Coordinates of C-alpha atoms and ligand atoms in Angstrom, one line a residue:
M135 CA -8.4 11.3 -34.7
S136 CA -5.0 12.0 -33.1
T137 CA -4.4 10.9 -29.5
V138 CA -5.1 13.6 -27.0
A139 CA -2.0 14.1 -24.9
R140 CA -2.5 16.9 -22.5
Q141 CA 0.4 17.6 -20.2
T142 CA -1.8 17.3 -17.1
F143 CA -3.0 13.8 -16.5
A144 CA -3.9 11.3 -13.7
Y145 CA -2.0 8.1 -13.5
V146 CA -4.0 5.4 -11.8
D147 CA -2.1 2.4 -10.5
L148 CA -4.6 -0.4 -10.8
G149 CA -2.1 -2.9 -9.2
A150 CA -2.2 -0.7 -6.1
I151 CA -6.0 -0.9 -6.0
Q152 CA -5.8 -4.7 -6.3
A153 CA -3.2 -4.8 -3.6
N154 CA -5.3 -2.6 -1.3
Y155 CA -8.3 -4.8 -1.9
R156 CA -6.3 -7.9 -0.9
A157 CA -4.8 -6.1 2.1
V158 CA -8.3 -5.2 3.4
S159 CA -9.6 -8.8 2.6
S160 CA -6.9 -10.5 4.6
Y161 CA -7.1 -8.0 7.4
I162 CA -10.7 -8.8 8.1
S163 CA -10.5 -12.5 7.5
R164 CA -8.5 -12.9 10.7
G165 CA -10.0 -15.2 13.3
G166 CA -11.9 -17.6 11.1
V167 CA -14.7 -15.3 10.1
D168 CA -14.7 -14.0 6.6
P169 CA -16.8 -10.9 6.1
L170 CA -17.8 -9.9 2.6
V171 CA -15.9 -7.0 1.2
I172 CA -18.3 -4.6 -0.6
S173 CA -16.0 -2.5 -2.6
V174 CA -17.2 1.1 -3.0
V175 CA -16.7 2.5 -6.5
K176 CA -19.2 5.4 -6.4
A177 CA -18.5 8.8 -7.8
N178 CA -16.4 7.4 -10.7
G179 CA -14.4 5.2 -8.4
Y180 CA -13.5 8.2 -6.2
G181 CA -12.3 9.9 -9.3
H182 CA -10.0 7.0 -10.4
G183 CA -12.4 5.8 -13.1
A184 CA -15.2 3.5 -12.0
V185 CA -15.0 1.1 -14.9
A186 CA -11.3 0.4 -14.7
V187 CA -11.4 0.1 -10.9
A188 CA -14.4 -2.2 -11.0
R189 CA -12.8 -4.5 -13.6
V190 CA -9.6 -4.9 -11.6
L191 CA -11.4 -5.4 -8.4
E192 CA -13.5 -8.1 -10.0
A193 CA -10.3 -9.7 -11.3
A194 CA -8.9 -9.6 -7.8
G195 CA -11.8 -11.5 -6.5
A196 CA -14.2 -8.8 -5.4
K197 CA -17.7 -10.4 -4.8
M198 CA -19.7 -7.2 -4.6
L199 CA -19.4 -3.6 -5.6
A200 CA -21.4 -0.6 -4.5
C201 CA -22.2 2.7 -6.3
A202 CA -24.3 5.8 -5.5
D203 CA -27.1 5.5 -8.0
I204 CA -28.7 3.4 -10.7
E205 CA -27.0 5.3 -13.5
E206 CA -23.6 4.5 -12.0
G207 CA -24.6 0.8 -11.8
I208 CA -25.8 0.7 -15.4
E209 CA -22.5 2.2 -16.6
L210 CA -20.6 -0.7 -14.9
R211 CA -22.9 -3.3 -16.3
R212 CA -22.6 -1.9 -19.8
E213 CA -18.9 -2.3 -19.5
G214 CA -19.2 -5.9 -18.6
V215 CA -19.0 -5.9 -14.9
T216 CA -20.9 -9.0 -13.7
V217 CA -20.6 -9.2 -9.9
P218 CA -23.5 -8.0 -7.7
I219 CA -23.7 -4.2 -7.6
L220 CA -25.4 -2.5 -4.6
V221 CA -26.9 0.9 -5.2
F222 CA -26.8 3.1 -2.1
G223 CA -29.0 5.9 -3.2
A224 CA -32.7 6.6 -2.6
L225 CA -35.1 5.2 -5.2
S226 CA -38.3 7.0 -4.5
V227 CA -38.1 9.4 -7.5
S228 CA -35.9 7.3 -9.7
D229 CA -36.7 5.4 -12.9
L230 CA -36.4 1.8 -11.5
D231 CA -36.1 0.1 -14.9
G232 CA -32.3 -0.1 -14.6
I233 CA -32.6 -2.2 -11.4
F234 CA -34.3 -4.9 -13.4
T235 CA -32.8 -4.6 -16.8
H236 CA -29.2 -4.4 -15.4
C237 CA -29.7 -6.7 -12.4
L238 CA -28.7 -4.2 -9.7
T239 CA -29.3 -4.6 -6.0
P240 CA -31.3 -1.7 -4.7
T241 CA -31.2 -0.2 -1.2
V242 CA -34.7 0.3 0.3
S243 CA -34.5 3.2 2.7
S244 CA -38.2 4.2 3.0
P245 CA -41.6 2.7 2.9
G246 CA -42.2 4.6 -0.4
A247 CA -39.2 3.0 -2.0
A248 CA -40.3 -0.4 -0.8
R249 CA -43.7 0.1 -2.3
A250 CA -42.4 1.4 -5.7
L251 CA -39.9 -1.5 -5.9
R252 CA -42.4 -4.1 -5.0
D253 CA -44.9 -2.8 -7.5
A254 CA -42.3 -2.7 -10.3
A255 CA -41.2 -6.2 -9.4
T256 CA -44.8 -7.5 -9.4
R257 CA -45.5 -5.9 -12.7
R258 CA -42.6 -7.8 -14.2
G259 CA -43.7 -11.0 -12.5
T260 CA -40.4 -11.2 -10.5
C261 CA -39.0 -10.7 -7.1
V262 CA -36.2 -8.3 -6.3
A263 CA -33.6 -8.8 -3.6
C264 CA -32.8 -5.6 -1.7
H265 CA -30.7 -4.3 1.1
L266 CA -32.6 -2.5 3.9
K267 CA -31.0 0.7 5.2
I268 CA -31.4 1.6 8.9
D269 CA -30.8 5.2 9.9
T270 CA -29.1 4.9 13.3
G271 CA -28.2 8.5 13.7
M272 CA -26.8 9.9 10.5
N273 CA -30.2 11.4 9.7
R274 CA -29.7 10.9 6.0
L275 CA -31.3 7.9 4.2
G276 CA -32.7 4.9 5.9
F277 CA -35.6 3.8 8.2
R278 CA -35.3 5.5 11.5
F279 CA -34.1 2.9 14.1
D280 CA -36.7 4.0 16.6
N281 CA -39.9 3.4 14.8
L282 CA -39.3 0.3 12.8
W283 CA -42.5 -1.2 14.3
Q284 CA -44.4 1.4 12.3
T285 CA -42.5 1.3 9.0
I286 CA -41.4 -2.3 8.6
P287 CA -44.8 -4.0 8.3
E288 CA -45.3 -2.2 5.0
V289 CA -42.0 -3.5 3.7
V290 CA -42.6 -7.1 4.5
L291 CA -46.1 -7.1 3.1
G292 CA -46.7 -9.3 0.1
P293 CA -44.3 -10.8 -2.5
G294 CA -42.0 -9.0 -4.9
L295 CA -39.4 -7.9 -2.4
K296 CA -36.8 -10.0 -0.7
I297 CA -34.7 -8.5 2.1
A298 CA -31.3 -10.0 1.5
A299 CA -29.4 -7.6 3.8
A300 CA -29.7 -4.9 6.4
Y301 CA -27.2 -2.1 6.9
T302 CA -26.4 1.2 8.5
H303 CA -23.8 3.9 8.0
F304 CA -21.7 5.7 10.6
A305 CA -21.5 9.5 10.8
T306 CA -18.4 9.8 13.0
A307 CA -16.3 6.6 12.6
D308 CA -13.2 8.7 12.1
D309 CA -13.7 10.7 15.3
R310 CA -12.5 8.7 18.3
E311 CA -14.0 11.2 20.8
H312 CA -17.5 11.3 19.4
P313 CA -20.1 9.3 21.4
L314 CA -22.4 8.9 18.4
F315 CA -20.3 6.0 17.0
D316 CA -21.1 3.7 19.9
L317 CA -24.6 4.8 20.0
Q318 CA -25.1 4.0 16.3
R319 CA -23.5 0.6 16.9
S320 CA -25.9 -0.4 19.7
R321 CA -28.9 1.1 17.8
F322 CA -28.1 -1.1 14.8
S323 CA -27.9 -4.2 17.0
E324 CA -31.3 -3.3 18.5
A325 CA -32.7 -2.7 15.0
L326 CA -31.6 -6.1 13.9
G327 CA -33.4 -7.6 16.8
R328 CA -36.5 -5.6 16.0
L329 CA -36.3 -6.9 12.3
E330 CA -36.3 -10.4 13.6
E331 CA -39.5 -9.8 15.4
F332 CA -40.9 -9.2 11.9
G333 CA -39.4 -12.4 10.6
I334 CA -36.6 -10.6 8.8
R335 CA -33.3 -12.4 9.4
P336 CA -31.0 -11.0 6.7
G337 CA -28.1 -13.3 5.9
L338 CA -25.9 -10.2 5.3
R339 CA -25.5 -7.4 7.8
H340 CA -23.1 -4.6 7.2
A341 CA -22.1 -1.3 8.7
A342 CA -18.4 -0.4 8.4
N343 CA -16.9 2.2 6.1
S344 CA -13.1 2.4 6.0
A345 CA -12.8 4.2 9.4
A346 CA -15.1 1.9 11.3
L347 CA -13.4 -1.2 9.7
L348 CA -10.1 -0.1 11.1
R349 CA -11.4 1.1 14.4
D350 CA -13.7 -1.6 15.6
Q351 CA -13.9 -5.2 14.7
S352 CA -17.4 -5.4 16.2
T353 CA -18.7 -3.4 13.2
W354 CA -17.6 -6.0 10.7
Y355 CA -20.8 -8.2 11.0
D356 CA -21.1 -10.2 7.7
G357 CA -19.6 -7.5 5.5
V358 CA -17.7 -4.3 5.3
R359 CA -17.9 -1.4 2.8
P360 CA -14.5 0.2 2.3
G361 CA -14.0 3.0 -0.2
L362 CA -11.1 5.2 0.8
L363 CA -8.9 2.2 1.8
L364 CA -9.1 0.7 -1.7
Y365 CA -7.6 3.9 -3.2
G366 CA -4.7 3.7 -0.7
L367 CA -5.7 6.1 2.0
I368 CA -6.2 5.6 5.7
P369 CA -8.8 8.0 7.1
S370 CA -7.3 10.6 9.4
G371 CA -7.4 9.7 13.0
C372 CA -7.5 5.9 12.3
P373 CA -5.0 3.3 13.4
R374 CA -2.6 2.7 10.6
S375 CA -2.9 -1.0 10.9
L376 CA -2.9 -1.7 7.2
S377 CA -0.2 -1.1 4.7
L378 CA -1.7 0.5 1.6
V379 CA -0.5 1.9 -1.7
P380 CA -1.9 5.2 -3.0
A381 CA -3.3 4.6 -6.4
L382 CA -3.6 8.2 -7.8
T383 CA -0.8 10.3 -9.1
L384 CA -1.5 13.7 -10.7
R385 CA 1.2 15.0 -13.0
S386 CA 1.9 17.8 -15.4
R387 CA 4.8 19.6 -17.0
V388 CA 6.2 23.1 -16.8
V389 CA 5.3 25.0 -19.9
A390 CA 6.9 28.4 -19.2
V391 CA 9.5 29.9 -16.8
K392 CA 10.0 33.6 -16.1
G393 CA 11.4 36.1 -13.7
M394 CA 9.4 38.5 -11.5
R395 CA 10.8 41.6 -9.8
P396 CA 10.0 42.4 -6.2
G397 CA 6.6 44.0 -5.8
E398 CA 5.1 42.2 -8.9
T399 CA 2.3 39.8 -8.7
A400 CA 1.2 36.7 -10.7
G401 CA -2.2 36.0 -12.1
Y402 CA -5.8 37.3 -11.7
G403 CA -6.4 39.7 -8.8
A404 CA -2.7 40.6 -8.5
H405 CA -2.5 39.2 -5.0
F406 CA 0.6 38.3 -3.0
P407 CA 3.3 40.6 -4.4
V408 CA 6.7 38.9 -4.3
T409 CA 9.3 40.4 -2.0
R410 CA 12.5 39.2 -3.8
P411 CA 13.5 38.4 -7.3
T412 CA 11.5 35.3 -8.0
T413 CA 11.4 32.7 -10.7
V414 CA 7.9 31.3 -11.4
A415 CA 6.9 28.4 -13.6
V416 CA 3.6 28.1 -15.4
V417 CA 1.9 24.7 -15.0
P418 CA -1.1 24.0 -17.3
A419 CA -3.4 22.8 -14.6
G420 CA -6.2 24.9 -13.1
Y421 CA -9.6 24.7 -11.4
A422 CA -11.1 23.3 -14.6
D423 CA -8.9 20.3 -13.9
G424 CA -10.2 20.1 -10.3
L425 CA -7.5 22.1 -8.5
D426 CA -8.9 24.2 -5.8
V427 CA -8.4 28.0 -6.1
R428 CA -7.6 28.1 -2.4
L429 CA -4.4 26.2 -3.1
A430 CA -2.8 29.6 -4.1
G431 CA -0.6 30.6 -1.3
R432 CA -1.3 27.3 0.6
G433 CA -0.4 24.3 -1.5
S434 CA 2.8 23.1 -3.1
V435 CA 3.8 20.8 -6.0
L436 CA 6.9 18.8 -6.6
V437 CA 9.4 19.7 -9.3
R438 CA 13.0 18.5 -9.6
G439 CA 12.2 16.5 -6.5
R440 CA 11.6 19.7 -4.4
L441 CA 8.5 21.4 -3.0
A442 CA 7.5 24.4 -5.1
P443 CA 4.8 26.6 -3.5
I444 CA 1.7 27.5 -5.6
V445 CA 1.8 31.3 -5.8
G446 CA -0.3 34.0 -7.4
A447 CA -3.8 32.7 -8.4
V448 CA -5.0 29.3 -9.6
S449 CA -6.8 30.1 -12.8
M450 CA -9.1 28.0 -15.0
D451 CA -6.4 26.4 -17.0
S452 CA -3.1 27.1 -15.3
M453 CA -1.3 28.1 -12.2
T454 CA 2.1 29.5 -11.2
I455 CA 4.6 27.9 -8.9
D456 CA 7.6 29.5 -7.2
V457 CA 10.7 27.7 -8.5
T458 CA 13.3 30.3 -7.5
G459 CA 16.8 28.6 -7.4
L460 CA 15.6 25.2 -8.6
G461 CA 16.9 25.5 -12.2
V462 CA 13.6 24.6 -13.6
I463 CA 13.1 24.6 -17.4
P464 CA 10.0 24.0 -19.6
G465 CA 9.3 20.3 -19.9
D466 CA 10.2 19.5 -16.3
E467 CA 7.8 17.1 -14.7
V468 CA 5.5 18.5 -12.1
V469 CA 3.8 16.2 -9.5
L470 CA 0.6 17.6 -8.1
V471 CA -0.2 14.5 -6.2
G472 CA 2.2 11.6 -5.8
A473 CA 5.9 11.1 -5.3
Q474 CA 9.0 12.5 -7.0
G475 CA 12.6 12.3 -6.0
G476 CA 12.0 10.9 -2.5
N477 CA 9.4 13.5 -1.7
R478 CA 5.7 12.9 -1.7
I479 CA 2.5 15.0 -1.7
G480 CA -0.5 12.9 -0.7
V481 CA -4.1 13.6 -1.4
E482 CA -4.4 14.1 2.4
D483 CA -1.8 16.9 2.2
V484 CA -3.7 18.7 -0.5
A485 CA -6.9 18.3 1.5
A486 CA -5.2 19.6 4.7
A487 CA -3.8 22.7 2.9
I488 CA -7.3 23.9 2.0
G489 CA -9.2 22.5 5.0
T490 CA -11.2 19.8 3.3
V491 CA -11.4 16.0 3.3
P492 CA -9.3 13.8 0.9
Y493 CA -12.6 12.4 -0.5
E494 CA -13.3 15.8 -2.1
I495 CA -9.9 16.0 -3.6
F496 CA -10.3 12.6 -5.2
C497 CA -13.7 13.3 -6.6
R498 CA -12.7 16.7 -8.0
T499 CA -10.2 15.2 -10.4
G500 CA -11.6 16.9 -13.4
S501 CA -13.4 15.4 -16.3
R502 CA -10.8 17.1 -18.5
I503 CA -8.1 15.1 -17.0
I504 CA -7.2 12.0 -18.9
R505 CA -6.7 8.9 -16.7
R506 CA -3.9 6.7 -17.7
Y507 CA -3.9 3.2 -16.2
G508 CA -1.1 0.9 -15.4
Q509 CA 0.3 -1.6 -12.9
G510 CA 2.9 -0.3 -10.5
M511 CA 4.3 3.1 -10.1
G512 CA 6.7 2.8 -13.1
R513 CA 7.0 5.6 -15.6
V514 CA 4.0 6.0 -17.9
G515 CA 4.6 5.5 -21.6
A516 CA 4.1 8.5 -23.9
D517 CA 0.9 7.0 -25.3
G518 CA -0.5 5.5 -22.1
G519 CA -4.2 5.1 -21.7
Ligands
PLP694 C1 -19.1 6.1 0.6 C2 -19.7 5.1 1.4 C3 -18.9 4.1 2.0 C4 -17.4 4.1 1.9 O1 -16.9 5.1 2.8 P1 -15.3 5.2 3.0 O2 -15.1 6.2 4.1 O3 -14.7 5.7 1.7 O4 -14.8 3.9 3.3 C5 -19.5 3.1 2.7 N1 -20.9 3.1 2.8 C6 -21.7 4.0 2.3 C7 -23.2 3.9 2.5 C8 -21.1 5.1 1.6 O5 -22.0 6.0 1.1

C-alpha cells in the first residue's frame, strides 16, 4: 500500500504537549503542596490523537490520565499505556468488563452504578477502586450534594468497592461573574464533610478543570484535571498566568487558482457575489475534514503569510479563499490553524469567528485528517506520520 498523503493534514507538536504538562505541573507545585495532575485525553485527546498524546504524557511523568468512557480507556491500554486511567462517564448501562480486564478506574456517579460495579467486582472475587462523583450544581452526572445522607449508605455497603477519590466538576469556572462557581466550591467542601460522616475519607479529592486551576488555588485540593491547557490553550476569560505552546496546526495546499468577475459567486448556493475582480484559490479542505460551514464569509486562513478570507461556501471536500493580489499559485501552503510568516490563527480565533468554544473546533478535526506527529514546530517531512 502506498502512503496516503492528502494535502490537508494536522500536525501535532508532541513536544508542546509535554512542555504544557510540565508548565501546569510546576505551576501547581508552588508552595510545597504537590497536587496530582490528572491529564484529560478524552475525545481522542481533544482531536490531537489520544494514543500519541497519552504516550508522551506518560513519558513526561504523567501519573494519571482521564478519558470519557470505557472504550477510550481500552484503546489506550491496548496501545500500551500503563498509568492509571480514570473514566469520567456513567457506567449504569455499560459493559463493565473492560474496567476489570483493562484495569481502568471507574467513576461512580449514582447508586445504580455503585451496585453494578460492586456486583461485578464480587463476581470476580475482587475489589475495584473508584472515584466518587459529587454533583454540586452542574446537574449532569454525580450524586447530588444535598442528599448524600440518602444515597451514600448504599455505596459504602459491603465489600467490592473502594472509594479512592471524590470529585466534582465546575459549570462556570471560565466566567468570573457567575456566582455558581463559589457555590459549587462550598458545596463540595460540605459534601466532603458529609462523606466523612459515613467513614469515607478519600485520599484524593479533585475538582479543577483548566479554568478553575488558573482561577482559584483553593480548587486544587489533592489533584487537578486540566484538558485544554495541555493542548496549549488558556480558556477565555482566565488569567494568562501560564506560558503554553499550542500543539495543533492544520495545514493544506492551494490546488487551483482562478479569476472571478464582479457579480459572480463561488460554490453551492451562489451566495456573496464579489463586487470587484477577485482571485480565489481552492483549498482541498471542507466540512468532512471538520471545517464548519459557517466559516464562509467569517473565517480566514493564512497563505503567503497573509490572511485570506474564506469566501463562497465551505463544501464537503473543499473551500475557496480570496487571494486577490497575493500572487498565490497552486502548491502554496495554506494554514487553517497555526502560524505562518509571523501571523497566527488560533483555534480560539476560529471558534470566535463562528460563535463556538475552542473545544468544539479541536474535537471536530475530522477522522479523514491524517495526524502527523513531531517535536517542535519545525517543518514536517514529506512522509511524516
Ligand atoms: C473535560 C473535563 C475536564 C477538562 O476540562 P478542561 O476545561 O479542558 O480543562 C475535567 N474534568 C472533567 C470531568 C471533564 O469532563
